[in-house]
Coordinates of N, CA and C and ligand atoms in Angstrom, one line a residue:
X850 N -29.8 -54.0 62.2 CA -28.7 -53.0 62.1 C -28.7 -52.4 60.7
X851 N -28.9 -53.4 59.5 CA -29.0 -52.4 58.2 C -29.4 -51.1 58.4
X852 N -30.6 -51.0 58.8 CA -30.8 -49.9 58.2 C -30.3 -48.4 58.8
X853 N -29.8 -48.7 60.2 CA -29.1 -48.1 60.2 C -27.9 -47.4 60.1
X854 N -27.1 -48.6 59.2 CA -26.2 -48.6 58.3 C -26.5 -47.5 57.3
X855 N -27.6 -47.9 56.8 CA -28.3 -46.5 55.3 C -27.8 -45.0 56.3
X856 N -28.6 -45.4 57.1 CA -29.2 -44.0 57.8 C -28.0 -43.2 57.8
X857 N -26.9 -44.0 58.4 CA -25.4 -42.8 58.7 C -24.8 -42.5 57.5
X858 N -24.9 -43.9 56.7 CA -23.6 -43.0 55.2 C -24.2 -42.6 54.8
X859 N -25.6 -42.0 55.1 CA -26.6 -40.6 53.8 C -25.9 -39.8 54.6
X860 N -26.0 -39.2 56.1 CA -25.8 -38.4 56.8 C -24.3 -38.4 56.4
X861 N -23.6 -39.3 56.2 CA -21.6 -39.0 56.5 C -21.5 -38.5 54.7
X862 N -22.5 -38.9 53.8 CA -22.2 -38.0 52.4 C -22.8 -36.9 52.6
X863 N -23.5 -36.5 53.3 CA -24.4 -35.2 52.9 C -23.2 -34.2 53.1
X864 N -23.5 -32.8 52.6 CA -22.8 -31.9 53.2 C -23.7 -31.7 54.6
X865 N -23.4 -30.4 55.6 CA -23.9 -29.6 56.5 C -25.5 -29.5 56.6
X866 N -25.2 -29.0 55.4 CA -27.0 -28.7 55.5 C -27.8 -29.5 55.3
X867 N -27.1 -30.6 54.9 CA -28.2 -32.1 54.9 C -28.2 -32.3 56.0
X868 N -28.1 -31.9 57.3 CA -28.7 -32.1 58.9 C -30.0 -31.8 58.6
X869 N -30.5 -31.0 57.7 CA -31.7 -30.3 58.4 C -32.8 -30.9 57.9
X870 N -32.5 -32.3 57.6 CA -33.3 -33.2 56.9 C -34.5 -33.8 58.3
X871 N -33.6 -33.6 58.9 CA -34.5 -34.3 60.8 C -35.2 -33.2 60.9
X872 N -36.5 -33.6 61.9 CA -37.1 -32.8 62.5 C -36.5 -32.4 63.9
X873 N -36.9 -31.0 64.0 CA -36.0 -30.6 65.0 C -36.0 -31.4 66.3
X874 N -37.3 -31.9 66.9 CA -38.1 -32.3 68.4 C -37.2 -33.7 68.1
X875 N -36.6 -34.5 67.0 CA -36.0 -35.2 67.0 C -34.3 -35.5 66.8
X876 N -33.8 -34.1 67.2 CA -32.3 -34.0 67.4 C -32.0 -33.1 67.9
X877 N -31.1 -32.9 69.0 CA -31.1 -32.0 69.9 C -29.5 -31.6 69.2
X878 N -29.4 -30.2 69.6 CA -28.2 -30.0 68.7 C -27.2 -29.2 69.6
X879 N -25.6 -29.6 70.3 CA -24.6 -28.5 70.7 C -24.0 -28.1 70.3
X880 N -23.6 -26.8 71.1 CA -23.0 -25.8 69.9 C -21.4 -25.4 71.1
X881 N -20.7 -25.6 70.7 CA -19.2 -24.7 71.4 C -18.7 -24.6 71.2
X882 N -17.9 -23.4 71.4 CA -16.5 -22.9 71.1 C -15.2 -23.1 71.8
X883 N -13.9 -23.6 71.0 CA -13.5 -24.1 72.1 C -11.9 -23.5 71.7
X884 N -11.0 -22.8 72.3 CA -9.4 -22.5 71.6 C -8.5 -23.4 72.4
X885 N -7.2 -23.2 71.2 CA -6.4 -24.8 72.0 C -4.5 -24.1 71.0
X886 N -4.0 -23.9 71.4 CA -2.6 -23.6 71.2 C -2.0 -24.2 70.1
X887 N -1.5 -24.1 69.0 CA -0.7 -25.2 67.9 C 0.4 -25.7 68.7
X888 N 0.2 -27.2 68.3 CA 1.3 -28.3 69.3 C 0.0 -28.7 70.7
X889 N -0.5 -28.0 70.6 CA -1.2 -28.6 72.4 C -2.1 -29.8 71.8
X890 N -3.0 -30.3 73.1 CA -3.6 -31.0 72.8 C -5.3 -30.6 73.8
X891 N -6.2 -31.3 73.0 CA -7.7 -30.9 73.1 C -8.4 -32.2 73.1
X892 N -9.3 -32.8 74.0 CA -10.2 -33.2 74.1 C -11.4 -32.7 73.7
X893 N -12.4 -33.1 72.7 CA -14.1 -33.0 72.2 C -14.8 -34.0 72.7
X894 N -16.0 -33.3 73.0 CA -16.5 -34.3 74.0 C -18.1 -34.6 72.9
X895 N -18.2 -36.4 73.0 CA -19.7 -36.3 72.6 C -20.8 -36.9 72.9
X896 N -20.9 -36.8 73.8 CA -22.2 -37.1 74.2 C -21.6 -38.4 75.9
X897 N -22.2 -38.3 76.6 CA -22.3 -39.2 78.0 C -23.1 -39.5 78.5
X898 N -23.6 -40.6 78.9 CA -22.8 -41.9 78.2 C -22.7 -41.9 77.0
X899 N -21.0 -42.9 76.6 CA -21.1 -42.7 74.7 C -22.4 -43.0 74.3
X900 N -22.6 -42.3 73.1 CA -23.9 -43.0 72.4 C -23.5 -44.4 71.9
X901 N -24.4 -44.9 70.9 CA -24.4 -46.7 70.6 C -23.5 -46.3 69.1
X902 N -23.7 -45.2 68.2 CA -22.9 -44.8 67.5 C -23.0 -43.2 67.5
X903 N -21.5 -43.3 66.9 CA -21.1 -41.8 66.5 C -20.4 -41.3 65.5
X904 N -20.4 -40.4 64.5 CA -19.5 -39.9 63.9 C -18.9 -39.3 64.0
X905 N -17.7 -38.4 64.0 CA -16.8 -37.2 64.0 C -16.5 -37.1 62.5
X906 N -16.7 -35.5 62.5 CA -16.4 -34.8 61.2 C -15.8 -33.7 61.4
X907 N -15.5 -33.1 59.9 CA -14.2 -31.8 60.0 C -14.6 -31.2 58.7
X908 N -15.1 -29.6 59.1 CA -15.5 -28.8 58.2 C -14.3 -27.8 58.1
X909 N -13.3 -27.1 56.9 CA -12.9 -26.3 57.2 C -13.2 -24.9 57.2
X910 N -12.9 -24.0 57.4 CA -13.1 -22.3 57.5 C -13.7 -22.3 56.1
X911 N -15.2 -21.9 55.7 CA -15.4 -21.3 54.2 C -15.3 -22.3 53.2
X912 N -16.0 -23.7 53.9 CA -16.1 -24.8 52.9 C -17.3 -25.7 53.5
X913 N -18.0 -26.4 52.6 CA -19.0 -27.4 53.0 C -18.6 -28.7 53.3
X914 N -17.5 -28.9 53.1 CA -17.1 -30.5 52.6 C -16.8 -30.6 54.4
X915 N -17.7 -31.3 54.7 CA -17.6 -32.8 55.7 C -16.9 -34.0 56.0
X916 N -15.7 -33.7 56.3 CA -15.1 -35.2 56.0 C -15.2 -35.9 57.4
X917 N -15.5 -36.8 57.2 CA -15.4 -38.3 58.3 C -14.2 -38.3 58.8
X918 N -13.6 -38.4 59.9 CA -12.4 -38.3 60.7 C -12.4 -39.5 62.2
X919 N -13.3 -39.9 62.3 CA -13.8 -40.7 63.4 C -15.0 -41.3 63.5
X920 N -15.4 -42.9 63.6 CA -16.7 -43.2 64.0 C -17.0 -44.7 65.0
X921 N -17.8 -44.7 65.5 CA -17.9 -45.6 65.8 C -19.6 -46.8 65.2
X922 N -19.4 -47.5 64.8 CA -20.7 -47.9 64.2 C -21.5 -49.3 64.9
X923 N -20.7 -49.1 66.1 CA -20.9 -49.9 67.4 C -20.3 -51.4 66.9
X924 N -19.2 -51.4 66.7 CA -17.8 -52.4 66.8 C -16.5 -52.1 67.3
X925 N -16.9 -51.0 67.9 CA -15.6 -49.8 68.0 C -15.0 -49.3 67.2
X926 N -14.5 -48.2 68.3 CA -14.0 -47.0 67.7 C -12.8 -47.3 66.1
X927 N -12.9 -46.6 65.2 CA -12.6 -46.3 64.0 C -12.1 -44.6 64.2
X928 N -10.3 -45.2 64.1 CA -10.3 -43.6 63.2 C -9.5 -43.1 62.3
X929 N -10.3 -42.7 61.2 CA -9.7 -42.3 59.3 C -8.5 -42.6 59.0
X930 N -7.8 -41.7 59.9 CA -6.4 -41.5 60.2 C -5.8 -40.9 60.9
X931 N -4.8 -41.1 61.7 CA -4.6 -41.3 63.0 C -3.5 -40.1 63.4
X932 N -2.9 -39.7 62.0 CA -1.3 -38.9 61.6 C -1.8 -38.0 60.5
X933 N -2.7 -37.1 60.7 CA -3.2 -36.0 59.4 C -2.8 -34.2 59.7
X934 N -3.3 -33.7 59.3 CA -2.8 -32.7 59.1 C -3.9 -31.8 59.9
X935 N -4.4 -32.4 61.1 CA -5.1 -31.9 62.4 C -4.8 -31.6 63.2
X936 N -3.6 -32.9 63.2 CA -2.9 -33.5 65.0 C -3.1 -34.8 64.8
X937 N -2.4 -35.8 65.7 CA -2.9 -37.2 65.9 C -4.0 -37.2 66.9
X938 N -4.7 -37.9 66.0 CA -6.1 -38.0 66.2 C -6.6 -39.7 67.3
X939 N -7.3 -39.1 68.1 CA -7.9 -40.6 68.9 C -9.1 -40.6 69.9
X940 N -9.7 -41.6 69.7 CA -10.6 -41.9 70.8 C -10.3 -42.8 71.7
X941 N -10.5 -41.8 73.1 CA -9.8 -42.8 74.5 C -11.0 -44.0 74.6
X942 N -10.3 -44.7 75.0 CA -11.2 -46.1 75.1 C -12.7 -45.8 75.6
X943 N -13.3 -46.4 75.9 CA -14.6 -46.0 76.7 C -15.6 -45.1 76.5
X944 N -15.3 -44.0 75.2 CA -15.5 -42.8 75.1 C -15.9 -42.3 74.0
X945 N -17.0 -41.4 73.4 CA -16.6 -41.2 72.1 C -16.1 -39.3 71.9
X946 N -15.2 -39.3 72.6 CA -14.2 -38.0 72.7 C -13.6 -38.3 71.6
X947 N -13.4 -36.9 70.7 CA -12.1 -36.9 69.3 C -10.8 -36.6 70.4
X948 N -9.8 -37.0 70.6 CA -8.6 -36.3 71.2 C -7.6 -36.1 70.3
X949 N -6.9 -34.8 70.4 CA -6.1 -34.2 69.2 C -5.1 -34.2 70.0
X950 N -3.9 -34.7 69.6 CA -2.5 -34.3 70.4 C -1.3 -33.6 69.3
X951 N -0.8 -32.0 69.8 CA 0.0 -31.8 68.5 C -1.0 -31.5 67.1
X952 N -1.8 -30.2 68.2 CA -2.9 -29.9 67.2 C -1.8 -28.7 66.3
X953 N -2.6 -28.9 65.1 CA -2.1 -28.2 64.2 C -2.6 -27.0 63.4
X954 N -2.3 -25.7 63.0 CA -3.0 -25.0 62.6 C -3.8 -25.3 61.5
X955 N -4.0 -26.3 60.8 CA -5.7 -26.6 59.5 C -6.3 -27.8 60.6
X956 N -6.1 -27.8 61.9 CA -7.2 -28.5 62.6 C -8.0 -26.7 62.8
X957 N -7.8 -25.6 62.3 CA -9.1 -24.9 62.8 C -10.4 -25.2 62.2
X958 N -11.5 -25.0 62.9 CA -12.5 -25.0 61.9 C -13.5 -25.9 62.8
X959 N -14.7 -26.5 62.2 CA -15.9 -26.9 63.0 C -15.8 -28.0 62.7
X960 N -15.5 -29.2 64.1 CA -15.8 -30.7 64.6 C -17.2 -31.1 64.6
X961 N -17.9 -31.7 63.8 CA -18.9 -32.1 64.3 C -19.1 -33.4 64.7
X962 N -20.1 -33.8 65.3 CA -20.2 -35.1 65.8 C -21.4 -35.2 66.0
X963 N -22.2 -36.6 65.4 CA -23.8 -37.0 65.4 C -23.6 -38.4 66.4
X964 N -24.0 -38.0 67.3 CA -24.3 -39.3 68.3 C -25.8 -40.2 68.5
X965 N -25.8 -41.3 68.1 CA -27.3 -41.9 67.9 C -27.2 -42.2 69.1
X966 N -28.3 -42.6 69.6 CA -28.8 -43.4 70.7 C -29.9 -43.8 70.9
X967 N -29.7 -45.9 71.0 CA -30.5 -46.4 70.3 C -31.6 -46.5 71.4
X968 N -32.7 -46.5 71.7 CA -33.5 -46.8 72.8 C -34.4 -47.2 72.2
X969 N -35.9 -47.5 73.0 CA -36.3 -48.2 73.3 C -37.6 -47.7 72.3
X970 N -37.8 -46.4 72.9 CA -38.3 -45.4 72.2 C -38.2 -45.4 70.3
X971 N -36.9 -45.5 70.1 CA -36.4 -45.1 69.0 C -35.2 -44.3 68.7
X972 N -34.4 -44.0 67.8 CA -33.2 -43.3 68.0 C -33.6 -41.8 68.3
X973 N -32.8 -41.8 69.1 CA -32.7 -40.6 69.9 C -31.2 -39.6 68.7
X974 N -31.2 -39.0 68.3 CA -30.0 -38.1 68.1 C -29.4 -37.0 68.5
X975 N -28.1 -36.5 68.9 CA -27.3 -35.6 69.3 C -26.6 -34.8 68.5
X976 N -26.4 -33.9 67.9 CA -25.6 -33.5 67.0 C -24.9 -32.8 67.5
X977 N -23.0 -32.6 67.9 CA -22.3 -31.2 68.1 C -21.5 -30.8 67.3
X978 N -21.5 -29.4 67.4 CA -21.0 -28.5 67.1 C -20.1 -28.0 67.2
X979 N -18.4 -28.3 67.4 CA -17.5 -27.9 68.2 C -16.8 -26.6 67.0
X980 N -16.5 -25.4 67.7 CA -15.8 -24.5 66.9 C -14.3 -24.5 67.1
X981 N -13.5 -25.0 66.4 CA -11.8 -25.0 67.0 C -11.3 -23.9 66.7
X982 N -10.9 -23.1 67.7 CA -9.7 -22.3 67.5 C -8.3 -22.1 68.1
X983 N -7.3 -22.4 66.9 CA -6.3 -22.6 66.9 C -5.5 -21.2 67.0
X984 N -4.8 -21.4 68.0 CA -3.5 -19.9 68.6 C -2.2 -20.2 68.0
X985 N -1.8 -19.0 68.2 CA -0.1 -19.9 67.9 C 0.3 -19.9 69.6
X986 N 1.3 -20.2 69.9 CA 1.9 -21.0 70.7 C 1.5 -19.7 72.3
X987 N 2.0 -19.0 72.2 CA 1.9 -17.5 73.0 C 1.0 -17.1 73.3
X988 N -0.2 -17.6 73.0 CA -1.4 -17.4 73.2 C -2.3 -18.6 74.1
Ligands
NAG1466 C1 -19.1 -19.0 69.6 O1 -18.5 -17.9 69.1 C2 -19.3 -17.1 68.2 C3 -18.4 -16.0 67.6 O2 -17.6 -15.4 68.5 C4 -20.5 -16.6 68.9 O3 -21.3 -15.9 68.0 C5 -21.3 -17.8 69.5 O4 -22.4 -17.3 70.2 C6 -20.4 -18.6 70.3 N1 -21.1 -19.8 70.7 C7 -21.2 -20.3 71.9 C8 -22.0 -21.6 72.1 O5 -20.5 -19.8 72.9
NAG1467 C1 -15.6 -19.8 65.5 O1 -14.7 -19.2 66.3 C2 -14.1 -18.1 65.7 C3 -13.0 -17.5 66.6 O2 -13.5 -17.3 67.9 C4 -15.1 -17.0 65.3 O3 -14.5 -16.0 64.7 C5 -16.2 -17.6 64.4 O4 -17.2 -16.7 64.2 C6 -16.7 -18.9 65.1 N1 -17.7 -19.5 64.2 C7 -18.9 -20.0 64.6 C8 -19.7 -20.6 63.5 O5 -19.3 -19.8 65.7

């Protein structure tokens, strides 16, 4: 398991464009856009079956910085903080979904999430991409 320990906190300090460190035929990457009302709530989905581990991150509009918001490092789910300035934040059991309830308008901005999966083969990785956009209420 060490070293897979290495592997994720380079990936959870890097900024963005330290993804591009993988070769491509070795991480498959999603991309979506997704709008969700201030006060509502939104499910992100990552990957199914959950992977063995995952991260969730949060980029805002016109910034590099990556912050860690969710992970699982296969002890279960971990999340940063639960009561931020997103929405309350959670992973449903079973799952490695971010769910935002009483999303907030500075949850806009891009979710990402790196899902390993360990096989047999070798790790397999997932990377998504989720784009949040946040409405006001009326919309
Ligand atoms: C997301 O939205 C952007 C801007 O509207 C668009 O360029 C992009 O193709 C969309 N991506 C997907 C996966 O729909
Ligand atoms: C994210 O969505 C917004 C609103 O739809 C769009 O303006 C922006 O271009 C999108 N960004 C990306 C990286 O797709």
């Amino acid at each position: 398991m060490i070293p897979y320990f290495l592997f994720i906190f380079s990936l959870v300090a890097l900024p963005l464009q330290g993804l591009e460190m993988f070769e491509p035929e070795e991480v498959e990457y999603i991309r979506s856009n997704f709008t969700v009302a201030v006060g509502g709530s939104v499910t992100l989905h990552c990957g199914s079956p959950p992977p063995h581990i995952f991260i969730w991150g949060f980029t805002k509009p016109g910034t590099n910085n990556n912050a860690a918001v969710a992970y699982n490092y296969g002890h279960g789910p971990k999340v940063l903080s639960t009561s931020s300035d997103l929405g309350q934040l959670s992973v449903p059991e079973d799952t490695s979904s971010l769910r935002i309830e009483g999303v907030q308008a500075d949850a806009q901005g891009m979710f990402t999430c790196q899902a390993l999966y360990d096989e047999e083969q070798g790790v397999r990785a997932t990377f998504y991409f989720t784009n949040l956009s946040v409405g006001d209420e009326s919309t």
